[in-house]
Coordinates of C-alpha atoms (C1' of nucleotides) in Angstrom, one line a residue:
Chain A
M1 CA -40.3 50.1 -0.4
T2 CA -38.0 53.2 -1.8
R3 CA -37.2 54.0 1.9
K4 CA -38.4 57.3 0.5
V5 CA -41.3 59.4 1.1
E6 CA -43.9 58.8 -1.8
D7 CA -46.9 59.3 -3.1
F8 CA -49.9 57.1 -2.2
A9 CA -51.9 55.7 -4.7
P10 CA -54.5 53.0 -3.6
I11 CA -54.5 49.9 -5.7
D12 CA -58.5 49.7 -5.7
P13 CA -59.7 53.2 -4.1
K14 CA -62.3 50.9 -3.5
D15 CA -61.1 49.5 -1.1
V16 CA -57.6 50.6 0.4
Q17 CA -56.1 47.8 2.3
I18 CA -53.7 48.7 5.7
Y19 CA -52.0 46.7 7.8
L20 CA -50.4 46.6 11.7
C21 CA -47.7 44.1 13.5
G22 CA -50.3 44.0 15.9
P23 CA -49.2 43.1 19.8
T24 CA -47.7 39.6 21.1
V25 CA -49.8 39.0 23.7
Y26 CA -48.5 38.3 26.9
D27 CA -48.3 41.0 29.0
R28 CA -49.7 44.5 29.4
A29 CA -49.1 47.2 26.5
H30 CA -46.3 49.3 27.1
L31 CA -46.1 52.9 26.0
G32 CA -44.1 52.0 23.0
N33 CA -46.4 49.6 22.0
A34 CA -49.1 52.6 21.6
R35 CA -47.3 55.0 18.9
P36 CA -48.0 52.5 16.1
V37 CA -51.3 52.3 17.2
V38 CA -52.0 56.1 17.4
V39 CA -50.2 56.5 13.9
F40 CA -52.0 53.9 12.5
D41 CA -55.7 55.3 14.5
V42 CA -54.9 58.7 12.7
L43 CA -54.1 57.0 8.9
N44 CA -57.0 54.7 8.7
R45 CA -59.1 58.2 9.7
L46 CA -57.3 60.4 6.9
L47 CA -57.5 57.2 4.6
R48 CA -61.5 57.0 5.3
H49 CA -61.9 60.6 5.1
V50 CA -60.5 60.5 1.6
Y51 CA -61.5 57.3 0.0
G52 CA -64.5 56.9 2.0
A53 CA -65.6 55.2 5.4
D54 CA -66.6 52.3 3.8
H55 CA -63.6 52.3 1.4
V56 CA -60.9 50.8 3.9
T57 CA -59.6 47.7 5.8
Y58 CA -57.8 47.8 8.6
V59 CA -56.3 44.8 10.0
R60 CA -53.7 44.4 13.0
N61 CA -53.0 40.8 14.2
F62 CA -52.3 39.0 18.2
T63 CA -49.5 37.1 17.9
D64 CA -50.8 34.7 20.4
V65 CA -47.7 32.2 19.4
D66 CA -44.5 33.2 21.4
D67 CA -42.2 32.0 23.7
K68 CA -43.1 34.4 26.3
I69 CA -46.6 33.4 26.4
N70 CA -45.6 29.7 27.0
A71 CA -43.5 31.1 29.6
T72 CA -45.6 32.9 31.4
A73 CA -48.2 29.9 31.3
L74 CA -45.5 27.5 32.5
A75 CA -45.0 29.8 35.7
R76 CA -48.5 29.7 36.4
R77 CA -48.9 26.5 36.2
E78 CA -45.4 25.5 38.5
A79 CA -47.2 28.3 41.2
G80 CA -50.6 26.0 41.0
A81 CA -52.7 27.2 38.7
S82 CA -54.9 24.2 37.6
G83 CA -55.6 23.7 33.9
T84 CA -53.9 22.3 30.4
L85 CA -50.7 24.4 29.7
E86 CA -53.2 25.3 26.5
E87 CA -55.5 26.2 28.8
L88 CA -53.1 28.1 30.9
I89 CA -52.1 29.9 27.3
A90 CA -55.3 30.4 26.6
A91 CA -56.7 32.1 29.4
R92 CA -53.2 34.0 29.1
T93 CA -53.9 35.7 25.9
E94 CA -57.7 36.2 26.3
E95 CA -56.6 38.5 29.5
T96 CA -54.0 40.3 27.8
I97 CA -56.4 41.6 24.8
A98 CA -58.8 42.4 26.8
W99 CA -56.9 44.3 28.7
Y100 CA -55.2 46.1 24.9
H101 CA -58.6 46.5 24.0
A102 CA -59.3 48.4 27.0
D103 CA -56.1 50.5 27.0
M104 CA -56.3 51.6 23.2
D105 CA -60.1 52.5 23.6
A106 CA -58.8 54.4 26.0
L107 CA -56.2 56.5 23.8
G108 CA -59.4 56.7 21.5
A109 CA -57.8 54.2 18.4
A110 CA -60.8 52.5 16.4
R111 CA -60.6 49.1 16.4
P112 CA -59.4 47.6 13.1
D113 CA -61.7 45.6 10.8
H114 CA -59.9 42.3 11.1
E115 CA -57.8 41.3 14.6
P116 CA -56.8 38.1 12.9
R117 CA -55.1 35.6 15.5
A118 CA -51.7 33.4 14.6
T119 CA -53.3 30.4 16.4
A120 CA -56.7 30.8 14.0
Y121 CA -54.3 30.6 11.3
I122 CA -51.5 28.1 11.3
G123 CA -53.0 26.1 8.5
A124 CA -52.8 28.6 5.9
M125 CA -49.1 29.3 7.4
I126 CA -47.9 25.4 6.6
K127 CA -49.6 25.9 3.5
M128 CA -47.7 28.6 2.7
I129 CA -44.1 27.0 4.5
A130 CA -44.9 23.6 2.2
G131 CA -45.0 25.8 -0.9
L132 CA -41.9 27.5 -0.1
I133 CA -39.6 24.4 0.2
A134 CA -41.7 23.3 -3.7
A135 CA -40.4 26.6 -5.0
G136 CA -37.0 26.0 -3.1
H137 CA -36.9 29.1 -1.1
A138 CA -37.3 26.7 2.0
Y139 CA -36.2 23.7 3.2
A140 CA -36.3 21.5 5.8
K141 CA -34.0 20.0 8.8
D142 CA -34.1 18.1 11.8
G143 CA -37.8 19.1 12.4
H144 CA -36.7 22.8 11.3
V145 CA -38.1 24.8 8.3
L146 CA -35.8 27.5 6.7
F147 CA -35.8 30.5 4.6
R148 CA -33.5 30.4 2.2
V149 CA -31.6 34.1 2.2
R150 CA -29.9 33.6 -1.2
S151 CA -32.9 32.3 -3.3
Y152 CA -34.7 36.0 -2.8
S153 CA -31.8 38.5 -4.4
E154 CA -33.7 41.2 -3.5
Y155 CA -33.1 40.4 0.5
G156 CA -32.1 43.6 2.2
R157 CA -34.0 46.2 -0.2
L158 CA -36.3 46.7 2.8
S159 CA -34.4 48.0 5.4
G160 CA -31.1 48.9 3.4
R161 CA -29.0 46.1 4.0
S162 CA -27.2 43.9 2.1
V163 CA -26.7 40.0 3.4
D164 CA -23.0 40.0 2.9
D165 CA -23.0 43.1 5.2
M166 CA -24.7 41.9 7.5
I167 CA -22.7 38.5 7.5
A168 CA -20.2 40.9 8.6
G169 CA -21.6 41.9 11.7
A170 CA -21.7 38.6 12.2
R171 CA -24.1 39.2 15.0
V172 CA -26.3 35.8 13.5
E173 CA -27.5 32.6 15.1
V174 CA -25.1 30.1 13.4
A175 CA -27.0 26.9 13.9
P176 CA -26.5 23.4 12.8
Y177 CA -29.6 22.6 11.2
K178 CA -28.6 26.4 8.8
E179 CA -27.1 26.2 5.5
D180 CA -26.2 29.6 5.7
P181 CA -25.8 31.7 9.0
M182 CA -28.6 34.3 7.4
D183 CA -31.4 31.7 6.9
F184 CA -34.2 31.9 9.3
V185 CA -36.9 29.6 11.0
L186 CA -40.2 29.5 9.7
W187 CA -40.8 26.5 11.4
K188 CA -39.4 24.4 14.6
P189 CA -40.5 21.6 16.5
S190 CA -42.1 21.7 20.1
D191 CA -41.3 19.9 22.9
G192 CA -44.2 18.1 25.1
E193 CA -43.9 21.3 27.2
L194 CA -44.5 23.5 24.3
P195 CA -47.6 23.9 22.1
G196 CA -47.7 22.8 18.8
W197 CA -49.3 21.7 15.9
D198 CA -48.7 18.5 13.4
S199 CA -47.3 19.3 10.4
P200 CA -45.7 17.2 7.0
W201 CA -42.2 18.3 9.7
G202 CA -43.4 17.0 12.8
R203 CA -45.3 18.5 16.0
G204 CA -44.1 21.7 15.7
R205 CA -44.9 25.8 15.7
P206 CA -44.0 28.4 13.6
G207 CA -41.4 30.8 13.5
W208 CA -42.4 34.4 13.9
H209 CA -42.4 35.8 11.1
I210 CA -44.5 34.0 8.6
E211 CA -47.6 34.6 10.6
C212 CA -48.1 38.6 9.0
S213 CA -47.1 36.6 5.7
A214 CA -50.1 34.5 6.2
M215 CA -52.3 36.5 7.7
S216 CA -52.1 39.3 5.4
Y217 CA -52.3 37.3 2.5
E218 CA -55.5 35.4 3.9
L219 CA -57.5 38.5 4.2
L220 CA -56.1 41.0 2.1
G221 CA -54.3 38.9 -0.9
D222 CA -51.2 38.5 -2.5
S223 CA -50.9 42.9 -2.8
F224 CA -51.8 45.5 -0.9
D225 CA -51.4 48.8 0.5
I226 CA -49.7 49.7 3.2
H227 CA -48.3 47.7 5.9
G228 CA -46.8 49.2 9.6
G229 CA -45.1 48.7 12.7
G230 CA -42.2 50.0 14.9
I231 CA -38.7 51.1 12.7
D232 CA -37.3 48.2 14.8
L233 CA -39.6 45.7 12.8
Q234 CA -38.1 46.9 9.5
F235 CA -35.2 44.0 10.1
P236 CA -35.4 41.2 10.8
H237 CA -39.4 40.9 11.0
H238 CA -40.4 42.9 7.8
E239 CA -37.5 41.9 5.5
N240 CA -38.5 38.7 6.2
E241 CA -42.1 39.2 5.7
V242 CA -41.1 40.6 2.3
A243 CA -39.2 37.9 1.5
Q244 CA -41.8 34.8 2.5
S245 CA -44.8 36.5 0.9
C246 CA -42.8 37.7 -2.4
C247 CA -41.8 34.1 -2.8
A248 CA -45.0 32.4 -2.5
H249 CA -46.7 34.3 -4.2
P250 CA -44.1 35.8 -7.0
T251 CA -47.1 37.1 -8.6
G252 CA -48.2 39.5 -5.5
E253 CA -46.1 42.7 -4.4
F254 CA -47.2 41.8 -1.1
A255 CA -47.2 45.5 0.9
R256 CA -46.8 48.5 -1.9
Y257 CA -45.7 51.3 1.3
W258 CA -44.2 51.1 4.3
V259 CA -45.2 53.4 7.3
H260 CA -42.6 52.7 10.1
N261 CA -42.7 54.5 13.4
E262 CA -40.0 55.6 15.5
M263 CA -38.9 54.5 18.5
L264 CA -40.3 56.1 22.1
Q265 CA -38.1 57.9 24.6
V266 CA -38.8 58.3 28.1
E267 CA -36.8 61.2 29.5
G268 CA -34.4 62.0 27.1
K269 CA -33.5 58.3 27.4
K270 CA -34.6 54.9 25.9
M271 CA -38.0 53.5 27.7
S272 CA -36.3 50.0 29.6
K273 CA -36.7 47.9 32.7
S274 CA -33.2 48.5 33.8
L275 CA -33.4 52.1 33.6
G276 CA -36.5 51.7 35.9
N277 CA -38.6 54.4 33.2
F278 CA -40.6 52.0 32.2
F279 CA -44.4 51.7 32.4
T280 CA -47.4 50.4 30.6
V281 CA -50.0 52.7 29.4
R282 CA -52.5 51.4 32.0
D283 CA -49.6 53.2 34.9
L284 CA -50.0 56.3 33.0
L285 CA -54.2 55.6 32.8
D286 CA -54.2 54.8 36.2
Q287 CA -52.3 57.8 37.3
G288 CA -54.6 59.9 36.3
V289 CA -52.8 60.9 32.7
P290 CA -56.2 60.9 30.2
G291 CA -56.1 58.5 27.4
E292 CA -56.5 62.0 25.5
V293 CA -53.7 63.9 26.6
I294 CA -51.4 60.3 26.2
R295 CA -52.8 60.8 22.3
F296 CA -51.8 64.4 22.3
V297 CA -48.2 64.1 23.5
F298 CA -48.3 61.5 20.9
L299 CA -49.6 63.6 17.8
Q300 CA -46.9 65.7 18.4
T301 CA -44.4 64.7 17.1
H302 CA -43.9 63.1 13.6
Y303 CA -44.2 59.1 13.6
S304 CA -40.8 59.3 11.7
K305 CA -38.9 60.6 14.5
P306 CA -37.8 59.7 18.3
M307 CA -40.6 60.7 20.6
D308 CA -40.1 61.6 23.7
W309 CA -42.8 61.0 26.4
T310 CA -41.9 63.6 29.7
A311 CA -44.3 65.1 32.0
E312 CA -44.3 68.1 31.0
K313 CA -45.3 67.4 27.3
A314 CA -48.3 66.0 29.4
R315 CA -48.7 68.7 31.4
Q316 CA -49.1 70.9 28.6
A317 CA -50.9 68.5 26.9
E318 CA -53.6 68.7 29.3
A319 CA -54.0 72.3 29.5
T320 CA -54.6 72.6 25.3
L321 CA -56.8 70.1 25.6
R322 CA -58.4 72.1 28.6
K323 CA -58.4 75.2 27.0
W324 CA -59.6 73.5 23.3
R325 CA -62.7 71.5 25.3
A326 CA -64.1 74.7 26.7
L327 CA -63.8 76.6 23.1
V328 CA -65.8 73.7 21.6
A329 CA -68.0 72.1 24.8
G330 CA -71.8 72.4 22.8
I331 CA -70.8 73.4 19.8
E332 CA -71.7 71.4 16.8
P333 CA -68.6 70.3 14.1
A334 CA -68.5 71.9 11.0
P335 CA -69.4 70.0 8.1
S336 CA -65.8 69.4 7.0
A337 CA -62.1 69.6 8.7
A338 CA -60.0 72.8 7.9
P339 CA -58.0 72.7 4.9
S340 CA -54.8 73.5 6.4
V341 CA -55.0 70.7 8.6
I342 CA -56.0 68.3 6.2
A343 CA -53.5 69.6 4.1
A344 CA -50.9 68.7 6.8
L345 CA -52.1 65.1 7.5
V346 CA -52.1 64.4 3.6
D347 CA -48.2 64.9 3.6
D348 CA -47.1 62.2 5.3
V349 CA -49.4 62.6 7.7
N350 CA -47.4 65.4 9.5
T351 CA -49.5 65.3 12.7
A352 CA -47.3 67.6 14.6
G353 CA -48.2 70.1 11.5
A354 CA -51.9 69.4 11.7
I355 CA -52.2 70.3 15.6
A356 CA -49.7 73.6 14.5
A357 CA -53.2 73.9 12.1
L358 CA -55.2 72.9 14.6
H359 CA -54.0 76.4 16.5
A360 CA -54.3 78.8 14.1
L361 CA -58.2 78.1 13.6
T362 CA -60.9 80.7 14.6
D363 CA -64.0 79.1 14.5
P364 CA -65.0 76.2 17.0
A365 CA -67.2 74.3 14.8
E366 CA -64.1 73.9 12.2
L367 CA -61.9 73.2 15.5
K368 CA -64.3 70.2 16.3
A369 CA -64.3 68.8 13.2
S370 CA -60.8 69.3 11.9
A371 CA -59.8 68.0 15.8
A372 CA -61.8 64.5 15.3
L373 CA -59.5 63.8 12.4
L374 CA -56.5 63.4 14.8
G375 CA -59.4 61.4 17.3
L376 CA -59.1 64.5 19.5
L377 CA -61.9 66.6 21.0
E378 CA -64.6 63.8 20.2
D379 CA -67.5 63.8 22.5
G380 CA -66.7 60.4 24.2
M381 CA -63.2 61.5 25.8
G382 CA -63.8 64.1 27.0
N383 CA -65.5 63.1 30.8
W384 CA -61.8 64.0 31.9
A385 CA -61.8 67.4 31.4
K386 CA -65.4 68.2 32.5
G387 CA -64.7 67.5 36.7
D388 CA -67.7 65.7 36.2
D389 CA -66.9 64.3 40.2
V390 CA -68.1 68.0 41.2
D391 CA -71.2 68.8 42.8
P392 CA -72.4 71.9 41.2
S393 CA -74.6 72.7 44.3
A394 CA -71.6 72.6 46.1
L395 CA -69.6 74.9 44.5
S396 CA -72.3 77.0 43.9
A397 CA -73.3 77.2 47.9
L398 CA -69.5 78.3 48.1
S399 CA -68.7 80.8 45.6
A400 CA -72.2 82.3 46.8
R401 CA -70.6 82.6 50.4
L402 CA -67.4 83.5 49.1
A403 CA -69.7 86.2 47.3
A404 CA -71.1 87.6 50.5
L405 CA -67.3 87.8 52.5
R406 CA -66.0 89.9 49.6
A407 CA -69.1 92.3 49.3
T408 CA -68.6 92.9 53.0
A409 CA -64.9 93.0 52.6
M410 CA -65.9 95.7 50.3
E411 CA -67.0 97.9 52.9
T412 CA -64.8 97.2 55.5
K413 CA -61.8 97.1 53.9
D414 CA -60.4 93.9 55.5
F415 CA -60.0 91.5 53.2
A416 CA -58.5 88.5 55.9
P417 CA -61.6 86.5 55.3
V418 CA -62.0 87.0 51.6
D419 CA -58.4 85.4 51.5
A420 CA -58.0 83.0 53.6
M421 CA -61.3 80.8 51.4
K422 CA -59.9 81.9 48.6
Q423 CA -56.3 80.3 49.8
A424 CA -58.4 77.3 50.9
L425 CA -60.0 76.8 47.5
L426 CA -56.9 77.0 45.6
A427 CA -55.7 73.8 47.8
A428 CA -58.5 72.1 47.3
G429 CA -57.7 72.8 43.4
V430 CA -60.4 74.8 42.5
E431 CA -59.9 77.8 40.2
V432 CA -60.9 80.8 41.7
R433 CA -62.4 84.4 39.4
M434 CA -63.3 87.6 41.0
S435 CA -64.6 90.6 39.1
K436 CA -66.5 93.1 39.5
A437 CA -69.4 90.7 37.7
G438 CA -69.2 88.1 40.8
V439 CA -67.5 85.6 42.1
E440 CA -66.8 82.4 39.5
L441 CA -65.6 79.0 41.0
L442 CA -64.0 76.3 38.8
A443 CA -62.6 72.6 39.6
G444 CA -59.2 72.8 37.8
P445 CA -56.9 70.0 37.2
G446 CA -55.8 69.2 40.3
F447 CA -59.3 69.6 42.4
D448 CA -59.6 67.4 45.3
A449 CA -63.2 67.2 47.1
T450 CA -62.5 65.8 50.2
K451 CA -60.1 69.2 50.8
L452 CA -63.6 71.8 50.5
E453 CA -65.4 69.8 53.4
G454 CA -65.3 72.2 56.5
L455 CA -65.1 74.8 54.4
Chain B
rG1 C1' -17.5 47.1 13.0
rG2 C1' -22.3 48.0 9.9
rC3 C1' -27.0 50.2 8.4
rG4 C1' -30.2 54.5 9.4
rA5 C1' -32.6 58.8 11.6
rG6 C1' -31.9 63.2 14.0
rU7 C1' -29.4 68.4 15.8
rU8 C1' -34.8 75.2 14.8
rG9 C1' -35.1 80.7 20.7
rG10 C1' -35.9 78.5 28.2
rC11 C1' -38.8 74.4 26.9
rG12 C1' -42.1 72.4 22.9
rG13 C1' -42.4 72.4 18.0
rA14 C1' -44.4 74.0 12.4
rG15 C1' -42.3 75.8 8.2
rU16 C1' -39.4 78.4 4.3
rG17 C1' -34.1 79.7 -1.1
rG18 C1' -34.8 86.3 0.5
rU19 C1' -39.9 90.6 5.0
rG20 C1' -37.7 84.7 11.5
rA21 C1' -45.5 80.2 12.8
rC22 C1' -47.4 78.7 17.1
rG23 C1' -48.0 76.3 22.0
rC24 C1' -46.2 76.5 26.8
rA25 C1' -43.4 79.7 30.5
rG26 C1' -41.0 84.4 31.3
rC27 C1' -41.4 90.1 31.0
rG28 C1' -43.8 94.4 30.5
rG29 C1' -48.9 96.7 30.9
rA30 C1' -54.8 96.5 31.0
rU31 C1' -57.8 94.7 34.0
rU32 C1' -58.2 93.3 39.3
rG33 C1' -59.1 95.6 46.6
rC34 C1' -54.8 91.4 45.9
rA35 C1' -54.9 87.3 42.8
rA36 C1' -56.5 84.1 38.8
rA37 C1' -58.5 84.3 33.9
rU38 C1' -58.8 87.6 30.5
rC39 C1' -56.6 90.9 26.5
rC40 C1' -53.0 93.9 24.5
rG41 C1' -47.7 94.3 23.5
rU42 C1' -42.2 91.4 24.0
rG43 C1' -37.8 87.7 22.1
rU44 C1' -32.2 89.6 15.7
rA45 C1' -33.2 80.8 17.2
rC46 C1' -32.1 77.7 12.6
rA47 C1' -25.2 72.4 16.1
rG48 C1' -19.7 73.7 13.5
rG49 C1' -17.5 74.2 9.4
rA50 C1' -16.3 75.0 3.6
rG51 C1' -19.4 74.6 -1.0
rU52 C1' -23.6 76.5 -4.8
rU53 C1' -26.0 81.2 -5.1
rC54 C1' -27.6 88.0 -6.2
rG55 C1' -29.1 85.6 -1.4
rA56 C1' -29.6 79.5 3.1
rU57 C1' -32.4 78.1 8.5
rU58 C1' -34.2 76.0 4.5
rC59 C1' -29.5 72.4 -1.4
rU60 C1' -24.7 70.0 -1.4
rC61 C1' -20.0 67.6 1.3
rC62 C1' -17.4 67.3 6.1
rU63 C1' -17.3 67.4 11.3
rA64 C1' -19.1 67.1 16.1
rC65 C1' -22.8 65.5 18.8
rU66 C1' -27.7 62.6 19.8
rC67 C1' -30.4 58.9 19.1
rG68 C1' -31.9 53.7 17.4
rC69 C1' -31.4 49.7 14.8
rC70 C1' -28.4 44.5 13.3
rU71 C1' -30.4 40.0 19.4
rC72 C1' -36.8 39.8 21.9
rC73 C1' -38.8 43.9 21.5
rA74 C1' -43.4 48.8 18.5

RNA sequence: GGCGAGUUGGCGGAGUGGUGACGCAGCGGAUUGCAAAUCCGUGUACAGGAGUUCGAUUCUCCUACUCGCCUCCA
């Protein structure tokens, strides 16, 4: 809350509680959506390392009340899909959640302990809103309920703004039902075409901000340790959460520490559909970029700095991971991570510093144990680096032939046949190593088995 | 207009008030039939200006530039 890096001290070391704002489940997660997930995954691993695996509670919500979901469902119905609107919405959210899980799993991000859905907490939200009205922090008007921003003197503290400055910016929505232009919606009416729930203010649906306040309260209580998300959520989303929660539960502190990650760029530019550089995690995975590589690229940049996704970084990350994977293959991890790596992570989750420390390690067992804190070099994620779609006998047969050719060439001094075969192997993405000891063939990054046919 | 983040060698990036990490690429050498891989060696980088200091890339201020938020957005 101080907008500075602070030493972390949990409320209860036996139960450290962290909450990450999860996705609105209307479509595939884009690359930027994955950044806070990876950041929190490392934070989660670190906290479990420090406080014990059973002493951390990680909550990440699914926002499944949203007009974009409604719009998708409506579009599907108009396209002839059968079922009620509610069923179509449910189908869309279920589908998106399954995608999300698959994509984040591919990045090696452990699932949170709780993944609450907004639709399951409508009652809690209504209760909270009613409490805010009773306390004078909110008011109902024309089927809407609005939070009275001027009733919370601390408003703007989290994001470093003042209400008056923001009014001066004059970009806030003016609506007849608002007492003050800064007031924001807690509840809004739904017409027959939109999902809605009965409430004391009529049939409607919650505003976006209230869900995290209600769910974190139900699952973690009125005070918890760390809350996070993208920096773009800092205002207004998180500022509003703070206001709601602190006014609804005056004895609590809501979140005591905040972790906001900076935005993601692609090749130096903001990722946007209009620039044509917009892509999802699944797009990258489908292109053959391993999840572990994506993760490594993310962790090379500190979470508080803008991160630039480039093809060159992905290439370098892949090369580094291949090297390390070869180093730790078949090695049992050391009992604990290297102190240098832990020290980096403990310093404001300095993942880039941790990777730097990883480069300095010489003991493979220690490298493996240390990388695990970052979710790297883990056994379940390494299949991409093995080239396991290669038939080893095919390569060994080829290497025997190449060795024979070479032996002949040594005699005749005519190396043309050897070079021809070598070129063909290189073209197929095979790494060719010839030394006095013999010939060794390895499937390289761009290995293509079909090109081996005819050799 | 308001608020904020950033600017380190060809690229990525760590870190520090005082002997200039590390990775990739490059270059030189060893090795090799040639390569690859490997090994050895190699680079007077800290946006600009002013200030504090014995000394600043590291602290303070100013300027420039880049980026983001203020509206759905991670």
